[in-house]
Coordinates of C-alpha atoms in Angstrom, one line a residue:
Chain T
X122 CA -41.5 -136.2 -27.4
X123 CA -41.8 -133.5 -30.0
X124 CA -45.6 -133.5 -29.5
X125 CA -45.2 -132.8 -25.8
X126 CA -42.8 -130.1 -26.5
X127 CA -45.2 -128.5 -28.9
X128 CA -48.0 -128.6 -26.4
X129 CA -45.8 -127.1 -23.8
X130 CA -44.7 -124.3 -26.1
X131 CA -48.3 -123.5 -27.0
X132 CA -49.2 -123.4 -23.3
X133 CA -46.3 -121.1 -22.6
X134 CA -47.2 -118.7 -25.5
X135 CA -50.9 -118.5 -24.5
X136 CA -49.8 -117.8 -20.9
X137 CA -47.5 -115.0 -22.1
X138 CA -50.3 -113.5 -24.1
X139 CA -52.7 -113.6 -21.1
X140 CA -50.0 -112.1 -18.9
X141 CA -49.5 -109.2 -21.4
X142 CA -53.2 -108.6 -21.7
X143 CA -53.4 -108.3 -17.9
X144 CA -50.7 -105.8 -17.7
X145 CA -52.1 -103.3 -20.2
X146 CA -55.5 -103.0 -18.7
X147 CA -54.3 -102.6 -15.2
X148 CA -54.8 -99.3 -13.5
X149 CA -53.9 -100.2 -10.0
X150 CA -52.5 -97.7 -7.5
X151 CA -48.7 -97.9 -7.2
X152 CA -47.1 -96.1 -4.3
X153 CA -43.3 -95.7 -3.9
X154 CA -42.1 -95.7 -0.3
X155 CA -38.4 -95.4 0.6
X156 CA -36.0 -94.5 3.3
X157 CA -34.9 -96.0 6.6
X158 CA -33.7 -99.6 6.3
X159 CA -35.0 -100.2 9.8
X160 CA -38.6 -99.6 8.7
X161 CA -38.1 -101.3 5.3
X162 CA -38.8 -104.9 6.4
X163 CA -41.9 -103.8 8.2
X164 CA -43.1 -101.8 5.2
X165 CA -42.6 -104.8 3.0
X166 CA -44.9 -106.8 5.2
X167 CA -47.5 -104.0 5.2
X168 CA -47.1 -103.7 1.4
X169 CA -47.9 -107.4 1.0
X170 CA -51.1 -107.0 3.1
X171 CA -52.0 -103.9 1.2
X172 CA -51.7 -105.8 -2.1
X173 CA -53.6 -108.8 -0.9
X174 CA -56.5 -106.5 0.2
X175 CA -56.5 -105.2 -3.4
X176 CA -55.7 -101.6 -2.5
X177 CA -52.7 -101.4 -4.8
X178 CA -49.0 -102.1 -5.0
X179 CA -46.3 -100.7 -2.7
X180 CA -42.8 -100.4 -4.1
X181 CA -40.5 -100.3 -1.0
X182 CA -36.9 -99.1 -1.2
X183 CA -34.1 -98.5 1.3
X184 CA -31.5 -95.8 1.4
X185 CA -31.7 -94.5 5.0
X186 CA -33.9 -92.0 6.9
X187 CA -32.4 -88.9 5.2
X188 CA -32.9 -90.4 1.8
X189 CA -36.5 -91.0 2.8
X190 CA -37.2 -87.4 3.9
X191 CA -35.4 -85.8 1.0
X192 CA -37.2 -88.2 -1.4
X193 CA -40.6 -87.2 0.1
X194 CA -39.7 -83.6 -0.4
X195 CA -38.6 -83.8 -4.0
X196 CA -41.3 -86.3 -5.0
X197 CA -39.1 -89.3 -5.6
X198 CA -41.2 -91.2 -3.0
X199 CA -44.9 -90.8 -2.2
X200 CA -43.9 -91.6 1.3
X201 CA -40.5 -91.3 3.0
X202 CA -39.6 -93.5 6.0
X203 CA -37.5 -92.1 8.8
X204 CA -36.6 -94.1 11.9
X205 CA -35.9 -90.9 13.9
X206 CA -37.8 -87.8 14.8
X207 CA -38.0 -85.4 11.9
X208 CA -35.7 -82.4 12.0
X209 CA -37.1 -78.9 12.2
X210 CA -36.0 -78.0 8.6
X211 CA -37.7 -81.1 7.3
X212 CA -40.9 -80.3 9.2
X213 CA -41.2 -77.1 7.1
X214 CA -42.0 -79.2 4.1
X215 CA -43.1 -82.5 5.5
X216 CA -45.7 -83.9 7.9
X217 CA -44.4 -86.6 10.1
X218 CA -46.7 -89.5 11.0
X219 CA -45.5 -92.0 13.7
X220 CA -46.7 -95.4 12.8
X221 CA -44.8 -97.5 15.3
X222 CA -42.3 -97.5 18.1
X223 CA -39.2 -99.6 18.0
X224 CA -37.8 -100.5 21.4
X225 CA -34.1 -101.3 21.7
X226 CA -32.9 -103.7 24.4
X227 CA -29.4 -103.8 25.9
X228 CA -28.5 -107.4 26.6
X229 CA -25.9 -109.1 28.7
X230 CA -24.9 -112.7 29.4
X231 CA -27.2 -114.6 31.8
X232 CA -24.3 -114.9 34.3
X233 CA -23.9 -111.1 34.5
X234 CA -25.2 -109.7 37.9
X235 CA -25.8 -106.3 36.5
X236 CA -29.6 -105.8 36.0
X237 CA -29.9 -102.1 35.4
X238 CA -28.1 -99.5 33.4
X239 CA -28.6 -95.8 32.7
X240 CA -28.4 -94.2 29.3
X241 CA -25.3 -92.3 30.6
X242 CA -23.6 -95.5 31.6
X243 CA -24.5 -97.1 28.3
X244 CA -22.9 -94.1 26.5
X245 CA -19.8 -94.4 28.8
X246 CA -19.4 -98.1 27.9
X247 CA -19.8 -97.6 24.2
X248 CA -17.5 -94.6 24.1
X249 CA -14.9 -96.4 26.2
X250 CA -15.0 -94.3 29.3
X251 CA -16.1 -97.3 31.3
X252 CA -14.2 -100.5 30.4
X253 CA -14.8 -102.6 33.5
X254 CA -18.0 -104.1 34.9
X255 CA -16.8 -103.2 38.4
X256 CA -17.5 -99.5 37.6
X257 CA -21.2 -100.4 37.5
X258 CA -21.0 -102.6 40.6
X259 CA -20.4 -105.8 38.8
X260 CA -17.5 -108.3 38.7
X261 CA -13.9 -107.0 38.1
X262 CA -13.9 -108.0 34.5
X263 CA -13.3 -106.2 31.3
X264 CA -16.4 -105.3 29.3
X265 CA -16.7 -106.8 25.9
X266 CA -18.6 -104.3 23.9
X267 CA -20.6 -105.6 20.9
X268 CA -22.2 -103.3 18.4
X269 CA -23.8 -103.5 15.0
X270 CA -22.3 -102.6 11.6
X271 CA -22.4 -99.2 10.0
X272 CA -25.7 -98.8 8.1
X273 CA -27.7 -101.0 10.5
X274 CA -30.9 -99.3 11.5
X275 CA -30.7 -100.7 15.0
X276 CA -27.2 -99.2 15.4
X277 CA -28.4 -95.8 14.1
X278 CA -31.4 -96.0 16.5
X279 CA -29.2 -97.0 19.5
X280 CA -26.6 -94.2 18.8
X281 CA -29.2 -91.6 18.4
X282 CA -31.1 -92.4 21.6
X283 CA -28.0 -93.0 23.7
X284 CA -26.4 -90.0 22.2
X285 CA -23.0 -90.7 20.5
X286 CA -21.5 -90.8 17.0
X287 CA -19.8 -93.6 15.2
X288 CA -16.4 -91.9 15.7
X289 CA -16.9 -91.9 19.4
X290 CA -17.6 -95.6 19.7
X291 CA -14.8 -97.6 21.2
X292 CA -12.7 -98.9 18.3
X293 CA -12.2 -102.4 19.7
X294 CA -16.0 -103.0 20.0
X295 CA -16.9 -106.2 18.2
X296 CA -19.1 -105.5 15.2
X297 CA -21.7 -108.1 14.2
X298 CA -24.0 -107.8 11.2
X299 CA -27.2 -109.4 12.6
X300 CA -29.3 -109.5 15.6
X301 CA -28.8 -113.3 15.7
X302 CA -25.0 -112.9 15.8
X303 CA -25.2 -110.3 18.6
X304 CA -27.4 -112.5 20.7
X305 CA -25.3 -115.6 20.1
X306 CA -22.1 -113.8 21.0
X307 CA -23.5 -112.3 24.2
X308 CA -24.9 -115.7 25.2
X309 CA -21.4 -117.2 24.7
X310 CA -19.3 -114.5 26.4
X311 CA -19.9 -113.7 30.1
X312 CA -18.6 -110.2 29.9
X313 CA -20.3 -109.1 26.8
X314 CA -22.9 -106.3 26.3
X315 CA -24.9 -105.8 23.1
X316 CA -28.1 -104.2 21.9
X317 CA -30.9 -105.6 19.7
X318 CA -34.4 -104.8 18.7
X319 CA -37.1 -105.5 21.4
X320 CA -39.0 -107.7 18.9
X321 CA -36.0 -110.0 18.6
X322 CA -35.3 -110.5 22.4
X323 CA -34.9 -114.2 23.3
X324 CA -34.3 -115.9 26.6
X325 CA -30.7 -116.9 25.7
X326 CA -29.6 -113.5 27.2
X327 CA -30.9 -111.2 29.9
X328 CA -32.3 -107.7 29.1
X329 CA -31.1 -104.8 31.1
X330 CA -33.5 -102.4 32.7
X331 CA -32.9 -98.8 31.6
X332 CA -33.0 -96.3 34.4
X333 CA -34.9 -98.7 36.6
X334 CA -37.6 -99.5 34.0
X335 CA -37.8 -102.9 32.6
X336 CA -38.6 -103.3 29.0
X337 CA -42.2 -104.1 28.0
X338 CA -44.7 -103.0 25.4
X339 CA -46.5 -100.8 28.0
X340 CA -43.3 -99.2 29.2
X341 CA -42.2 -98.4 25.6
X342 CA -45.7 -97.0 24.8
X343 CA -45.9 -94.7 27.8
X344 CA -42.3 -93.6 27.2
X345 CA -41.1 -94.6 30.7
X346 CA -38.7 -97.0 28.9
X347 CA -36.2 -94.5 27.3
X348 CA -34.4 -96.7 24.8
X349 CA -36.9 -96.5 22.0
X350 CA -37.4 -94.5 18.8
X351 CA -40.3 -93.7 16.5
X352 CA -40.8 -95.1 13.0
X353 CA -42.0 -92.1 11.1
X354 CA -43.6 -91.7 7.7
X355 CA -42.8 -88.4 6.0
X356 CA -45.4 -87.0 3.6
X357 CA -45.0 -83.7 1.7
X358 CA -47.4 -81.1 3.1
X359 CA -50.7 -81.0 1.2
X360 CA -50.0 -84.3 -0.6
X361 CA -52.8 -86.8 -0.1
X362 CA -52.1 -89.3 -2.8
X363 CA -50.9 -91.8 -0.3
X364 CA -53.7 -91.5 2.2
X365 CA -55.0 -95.0 1.4
X366 CA -51.8 -96.5 2.6
X367 CA -51.8 -94.5 5.8
X368 CA -55.4 -95.4 6.5
X369 CA -54.5 -99.0 6.0
X370 CA -51.5 -98.8 8.4
X371 CA -53.8 -97.4 11.1
X372 CA -56.5 -100.0 10.5
X373 CA -56.8 -103.0 12.7
X374 CA -55.1 -105.2 10.2
X375 CA -52.2 -102.8 9.9
X376 CA -51.7 -102.6 13.7
X377 CA -51.7 -106.3 13.8
X378 CA -48.9 -106.6 11.2
X379 CA -46.8 -104.0 13.1
X380 CA -47.2 -105.9 16.4
X381 CA -46.4 -109.2 14.7
X382 CA -43.1 -107.7 13.5
X383 CA -42.2 -107.0 17.1
X384 CA -42.9 -103.2 17.1
X385 CA -45.5 -101.3 18.9
X386 CA -48.2 -99.8 16.8
X387 CA -49.2 -96.2 17.6
X388 CA -52.7 -94.6 17.4
X389 CA -53.6 -91.5 15.4
X390 CA -53.9 -88.5 17.6
Chain E
X5 CA -13.4 -140.4 -47.9
X6 CA -16.9 -139.8 -46.5
X7 CA -15.9 -141.3 -43.2
X8 CA -12.9 -139.0 -43.0
X9 CA -14.8 -135.8 -43.6
X10 CA -17.3 -137.0 -41.0
X11 CA -14.5 -137.5 -38.5
X12 CA -13.1 -134.1 -39.3
X13 CA -16.5 -132.5 -38.8
X14 CA -16.7 -134.1 -35.3
X15 CA -13.2 -132.9 -34.6
X16 CA -13.8 -129.3 -35.5
X17 CA -17.2 -129.4 -33.8
X18 CA -15.7 -130.5 -30.6
X19 CA -13.0 -127.9 -30.9
X20 CA -15.7 -125.3 -31.1
X21 CA -17.5 -126.6 -28.0
X22 CA -14.2 -126.6 -26.0
X23 CA -13.4 -123.1 -27.3
X24 CA -16.7 -121.7 -26.3
X25 CA -16.5 -123.2 -22.8
X26 CA -13.1 -121.6 -22.4
X27 CA -14.6 -118.3 -23.6
X28 CA -17.4 -118.6 -21.0
X29 CA -14.8 -119.2 -18.2
X30 CA -12.8 -116.1 -19.3
X31 CA -15.8 -113.9 -19.7
X32 CA -17.1 -114.8 -16.2
X33 CA -13.8 -113.7 -14.7
X34 CA -13.5 -110.5 -16.7
X35 CA -17.1 -109.6 -16.2
X36 CA -16.6 -110.0 -12.4
X37 CA -13.5 -107.8 -12.5
X38 CA -15.3 -105.3 -14.6
X39 CA -18.3 -105.3 -12.3
X40 CA -16.2 -104.8 -9.2
X41 CA -14.2 -102.0 -10.7
X42 CA -17.3 -100.2 -11.9
X43 CA -18.9 -100.5 -8.5
X44 CA -15.8 -99.3 -6.8
X45 CA -15.3 -96.3 -9.0
X46 CA -17.6 -93.8 -7.2
X47 CA -15.4 -94.0 -4.1
X48 CA -12.4 -92.6 -5.9
X49 CA -14.3 -89.5 -6.9
X50 CA -14.3 -88.6 -3.3
X51 CA -11.3 -90.3 -1.8
X52 CA -7.8 -90.7 -3.3
X53 CA -6.4 -94.2 -3.5
X54 CA -3.5 -93.5 -1.1
X55 CA -5.7 -92.4 1.8
X56 CA -8.0 -95.4 1.1
X57 CA -5.1 -97.9 1.3
X58 CA -3.0 -96.2 4.0
X59 CA -5.8 -94.6 6.1
X60 CA -6.3 -96.0 9.5
X61 CA -9.9 -94.8 10.3
X62 CA -13.0 -96.3 8.9
X63 CA -16.1 -94.2 9.5
X64 CA -18.1 -94.6 6.2
X65 CA -21.3 -92.9 7.5
X66 CA -19.8 -90.0 9.5
X67 CA -20.5 -86.4 8.6
X68 CA -17.1 -86.3 7.0
X69 CA -16.7 -89.9 6.1
X70 CA -13.3 -91.7 6.4
X71 CA -12.5 -94.7 4.3
X72 CA -9.2 -96.1 5.5
X73 CA -8.5 -99.9 5.2
X74 CA -4.9 -100.1 6.3
X75 CA -6.0 -101.8 9.5
X76 CA -8.0 -104.4 7.6
X77 CA -5.1 -105.1 5.3
X78 CA -2.8 -105.7 8.3
X79 CA -5.4 -108.0 10.0
X80 CA -5.7 -110.0 6.8
X81 CA -2.0 -110.5 6.7
X82 CA -1.7 -111.2 10.4
X83 CA -4.4 -113.9 10.4
X84 CA -3.0 -115.4 7.2
X85 CA 0.5 -115.6 8.5
X86 CA -0.6 -117.1 11.8
X87 CA -2.8 -119.6 10.0
X88 CA 0.2 -120.6 7.9
X89 CA 2.5 -120.9 10.8
X90 CA 0.1 -123.3 12.5
X91 CA -1.3 -125.1 9.4
X92 CA 1.8 -125.6 7.2
X93 CA 3.9 -127.8 9.6
X94 CA 0.9 -129.9 10.5
X95 CA -0.1 -130.2 6.8
X96 CA 3.4 -131.0 5.6
X97 CA 4.0 -133.6 8.3
X98 CA 0.6 -135.2 7.6
X99 CA 1.6 -135.3 3.9
X100 CA 4.9 -137.0 4.8
X101 CA 3.1 -139.5 6.9
X102 CA 0.6 -140.3 4.2
X103 CA 3.2 -140.5 1.4
X104 CA 6.0 -142.2 3.2
X105 CA 5.2 -143.9 6.4
X106 CA 1.6 -145.0 6.6
X107 CA 0.3 -148.2 5.1
X108 CA -1.7 -147.9 2.0
X109 CA -5.0 -148.6 3.9
X110 CA -4.3 -145.9 6.5
X111 CA -3.1 -143.3 4.0
X112 CA -6.2 -143.8 1.9
X113 CA -8.3 -143.3 5.0
X114 CA -6.5 -140.1 6.0
X115 CA -6.8 -138.8 2.4
X116 CA -10.5 -139.5 2.6
X117 CA -10.8 -137.6 5.8
X118 CA -8.9 -134.7 4.3
X119 CA -11.2 -134.6 1.4
X120 CA -14.2 -134.4 3.7
X121 CA -12.5 -131.6 5.6
X122 CA -12.2 -129.7 2.3
X123 CA -15.9 -130.2 1.6
X124 CA -17.3 -128.8 4.9
X125 CA -19.0 -125.5 4.2
X126 CA -17.0 -122.6 5.6
X127 CA -19.9 -121.2 7.6
X128 CA -19.8 -124.5 9.6
X129 CA -16.1 -123.9 10.4
X130 CA -17.2 -120.4 11.6
X131 CA -20.0 -121.8 13.7
X132 CA -17.6 -124.4 15.2
X133 CA -15.2 -121.6 16.0
X134 CA -17.7 -119.3 17.7
X135 CA -19.3 -122.1 19.8
X136 CA -16.2 -124.1 20.7
X137 CA -12.9 -122.5 19.9
X138 CA -13.7 -118.9 21.0
X139 CA -15.0 -119.9 24.5
X140 CA -11.8 -122.0 25.0
X141 CA -9.6 -119.1 23.9
X142 CA -11.4 -116.8 26.2
X143 CA -11.0 -119.1 29.2
X144 CA -7.4 -120.2 28.6
X145 CA -6.1 -116.6 27.9
X146 CA -8.5 -115.0 30.3
X147 CA -10.0 -112.7 27.7
X148 CA -13.3 -110.9 28.1
X149 CA -14.4 -112.2 24.7
X150 CA -13.1 -115.1 22.6
X151 CA -13.5 -113.5 19.1
X152 CA -9.8 -112.7 18.3
X153 CA -7.4 -112.7 15.4
X154 CA -5.9 -115.8 17.0
X155 CA -9.2 -117.6 17.0
X156 CA -9.7 -116.8 13.3
X157 CA -6.1 -118.0 12.6
X158 CA -6.8 -121.4 14.2
X159 CA -10.0 -121.8 12.1
X160 CA -8.1 -120.8 9.0
X161 CA -5.3 -123.2 9.8
X162 CA -7.9 -126.0 9.7
X163 CA -9.1 -124.8 6.4
X164 CA -5.7 -124.6 4.7
X165 CA -4.9 -128.2 5.8
X166 CA -6.7 -130.0 2.9
X167 CA -4.9 -127.9 0.3
X168 CA -1.5 -128.3 1.8
X169 CA -1.9 -132.0 2.6
X170 CA -3.3 -133.2 -0.7
X171 CA -0.9 -131.2 -2.9
X172 CA 2.2 -131.9 -0.9
X173 CA 1.3 -135.6 -0.8
X174 CA 1.1 -135.7 -4.6
X175 CA 4.4 -133.7 -4.9
X176 CA 6.1 -136.2 -2.6
X177 CA 4.7 -139.2 -4.3
X178 CA 5.9 -137.9 -7.7
X179 CA 9.6 -138.1 -6.6
X180 CA 11.2 -140.8 -8.8
X181 CA 12.3 -144.0 -7.0
X182 CA 15.8 -143.7 -8.4
X183 CA 16.4 -140.6 -6.3
X184 CA 15.2 -142.3 -3.1
X185 CA 17.2 -145.4 -3.9
X186 CA 20.3 -143.3 -4.6
X187 CA 19.9 -141.6 -1.2
X188 CA 19.4 -144.9 0.7
X189 CA 22.3 -146.5 -1.2
X190 CA 24.6 -143.7 0.1
X191 CA 23.7 -144.8 3.6
X192 CA 21.1 -142.2 4.5
X193 CA 18.3 -143.3 6.9
X194 CA 14.7 -143.3 5.8
X195 CA 14.0 -140.0 7.7
X196 CA 17.2 -138.4 6.3
X197 CA 16.1 -139.5 2.8
X198 CA 12.6 -137.9 3.3
X199 CA 13.8 -134.6 4.6
X200 CA 17.1 -134.2 2.8
X201 CA 16.2 -135.8 -0.6
X202 CA 12.5 -136.1 -1.2
X203 CA 11.4 -132.8 0.2
X204 CA 14.2 -130.9 -1.6
X205 CA 13.3 -132.7 -4.8
X206 CA 9.6 -131.9 -4.4
X207 CA 10.1 -128.5 -3.0
X208 CA 8.4 -126.5 -5.8
X209 CA 5.3 -128.6 -5.5
X210 CA 5.3 -128.3 -1.7
X211 CA 5.9 -124.6 -2.0
X212 CA 3.0 -124.2 -4.4
X213 CA 0.8 -126.1 -1.9
X214 CA 1.8 -123.6 0.8
X215 CA 1.0 -120.6 -1.4
X216 CA -2.3 -122.0 -2.4
X217 CA -3.0 -122.5 1.3
X218 CA -2.1 -118.8 1.8
X219 CA -4.6 -117.9 -0.9
X220 CA -7.3 -119.9 0.8
X221 CA -6.6 -118.2 4.1
X222 CA -6.5 -114.7 2.6
X223 CA -9.8 -115.0 0.7
X224 CA -11.8 -116.9 3.3
X225 CA -14.8 -114.9 4.5
X226 CA -17.7 -116.7 6.2
X227 CA -15.7 -118.7 8.7
X228 CA -13.7 -115.7 9.7
X229 CA -16.5 -113.2 10.0
X230 CA -18.1 -115.2 12.8
X231 CA -14.9 -115.5 15.0
X232 CA -12.8 -112.4 14.4
X233 CA -15.0 -109.7 16.1
X234 CA -14.9 -107.3 13.1
X235 CA -13.8 -104.4 15.3
X236 CA -12.3 -101.4 13.4
X237 CA -9.4 -100.8 15.8
X238 CA -6.0 -100.5 14.1
X239 CA -3.9 -103.4 15.2
X240 CA -1.1 -102.6 17.7
X241 CA 2.0 -103.5 15.8
X242 CA 4.4 -103.0 18.7
X243 CA 2.7 -105.7 20.8
X244 CA 1.7 -108.5 18.4
X245 CA 0.8 -110.8 21.2
X246 CA -1.9 -108.4 22.5
X247 CA -3.0 -107.8 18.9
X248 CA -3.5 -111.5 18.2
X249 CA -5.7 -111.8 21.3
X250 CA -7.9 -108.9 20.5
X251 CA -10.5 -108.5 17.7
X252 CA -9.9 -107.1 14.3
X253 CA -11.3 -106.9 10.8
X254 CA -10.0 -108.4 7.6
X255 CA -10.6 -107.2 4.0
X256 CA -13.1 -110.0 3.4
X257 CA -15.0 -109.5 6.7
X258 CA -15.2 -105.8 6.1
X259 CA -17.2 -106.5 2.9
X260 CA -19.5 -109.1 4.3
X261 CA -20.2 -107.2 7.6
X262 CA -21.4 -104.0 6.0
X263 CA -22.6 -104.9 2.5
X264 CA -26.3 -105.5 3.4
X265 CA -27.3 -102.0 4.4
X266 CA -24.7 -100.0 2.5
X267 CA -25.5 -97.6 -0.3
X268 CA -23.7 -94.9 -2.3
X269 CA -20.1 -94.2 -1.5
X270 CA -20.1 -96.6 1.4
X271 CA -21.0 -99.5 -0.9
X272 CA -18.4 -98.3 -3.4
X273 CA -15.8 -98.4 -0.6
X274 CA -16.7 -102.0 0.1
X275 CA -16.3 -103.0 -3.5
X276 CA -13.0 -101.1 -3.5
X277 CA -12.0 -103.3 -0.6
X278 CA -12.8 -106.2 -2.9
X279 CA -10.5 -104.7 -5.5
X280 CA -7.6 -104.5 -3.1
X281 CA -8.2 -108.1 -2.1
X282 CA -8.3 -109.1 -5.7
X283 CA -4.9 -107.5 -6.3
X284 CA -3.4 -109.4 -3.4
X285 CA -4.8 -112.7 -4.7
X286 CA -3.6 -112.0 -8.2
X287 CA 0.0 -111.2 -7.1
X288 CA -0.1 -114.4 -5.0
X289 CA -1.2 -116.4 -8.1
X290 CA 1.5 -114.9 -10.2
X291 CA 4.1 -116.0 -7.6
X292 CA 2.5 -119.5 -7.6
X293 CA 2.8 -119.7 -11.4
X294 CA 6.5 -118.7 -11.2
X295 CA 7.2 -121.3 -8.5
X296 CA 5.5 -124.1 -10.6
X297 CA 7.5 -123.0 -13.7
X298 CA 10.7 -123.4 -11.8
X299 CA 9.6 -126.8 -10.6
X300 CA 9.1 -127.9 -14.2
X301 CA 12.6 -126.9 -15.2

């Protein structure tokens, strides 16, 4: 028994030594990327691919789009992530690079006869001006509004595209903390409306057309489908230390990863 | 002589083991309290505690953020009260049945079922609630959505049953036979004896079981978050009926709904919500200790 323990200990020690040796001689590129929590999962997948290909290591952090842009300005991050269009004052110091487009889908119960909604009506529903499906030509039933929690990237994207603030949202809206929960609640409640990321759309629920346009990769790409937002990378002007990562994202392998996560990859202009 | 010192050594060694385990238990509690307080601190640099506890608006990410959890406190109390109103009579009567009326075979079987009920993970209760109870509530009461305070209360009432039943049963079984025989000898019927004599004799144990059930309902998270809707609307206190049949958010579900993507002051506010919940549970436990003490006298 003691013998086995001894051998195991020796093995462990030599392993530790090897591990230490590996660390000191390493000179791999490490990039810190931070910001939007909506882009974070995608960036983590890209980071894994980047590492497997041997380009270097990506350290991905959250914090929100504004943390991403300010981090890219002050040098905390090599690259900031922003799941919105960059603001004018940010564009003074930053270059914005759109890497993907995130489509958001409004979903209703399969029994619901409403097939189409405008962004104005969506806003009216979420701000409580419209509370009955009959206002949109549907059944005379109260609308059960379902939203996501504060801090969710999808909520942030939905509010910014539809055009309302958290304070304006109807207070009795049900708040669910995951796409799965929104989908399942909508599929269980015939008067419910919710919104989820296009990549997570399932056939348990029906997706509403927005302004007569049904959601599809093509419609999001040519911007005829309005309910979408860009995933931007923010890089300080004149800084090219992170170019390897940007090149990787726009490579065929990068585009494939983006598509696999349910987003639509963009092409460099 | 040698054997004696050896025995003493084992004795003192065991004392040390027991003592260090107790220390670990205490340290785990105090480190959690310490951790929650530290995490909650940043909030109180920006918001004073009064507007946190009595504020009715919760907009943690707005331009001028508002952190008011009064509505969540009220929802926690409302769901707990309704869960107790539904769960306690059922639990107490089940305990009376097990302790007094059922045959040994049946009472063992019921206790076994109750144990299983206690072992079901709370997320399963929640899933059961969202898939089965919520649609029924929506249909019966003609609501647009079945996630309501009442739905949460029903699920919670299931969850307090094991605590109430098993502790009340032991309290009833601990009533000395002489008391029961005295009552019967004075001409009381069996039911009179149970309600007038046994329950009043066992009342502190039964009360403790109720209070522990309340603690369970107050602290439950995963089951509630799925069925309560988590809306931030302040409950309408002038029409409780309407309030119970609309959504709401409790202290626990506020934390679990928003923790994942929170940062900075928002996250601190969620931990501060945890502190408030902790104070509630601590007060409740102090009351339980007092009740048990009285029972011993």
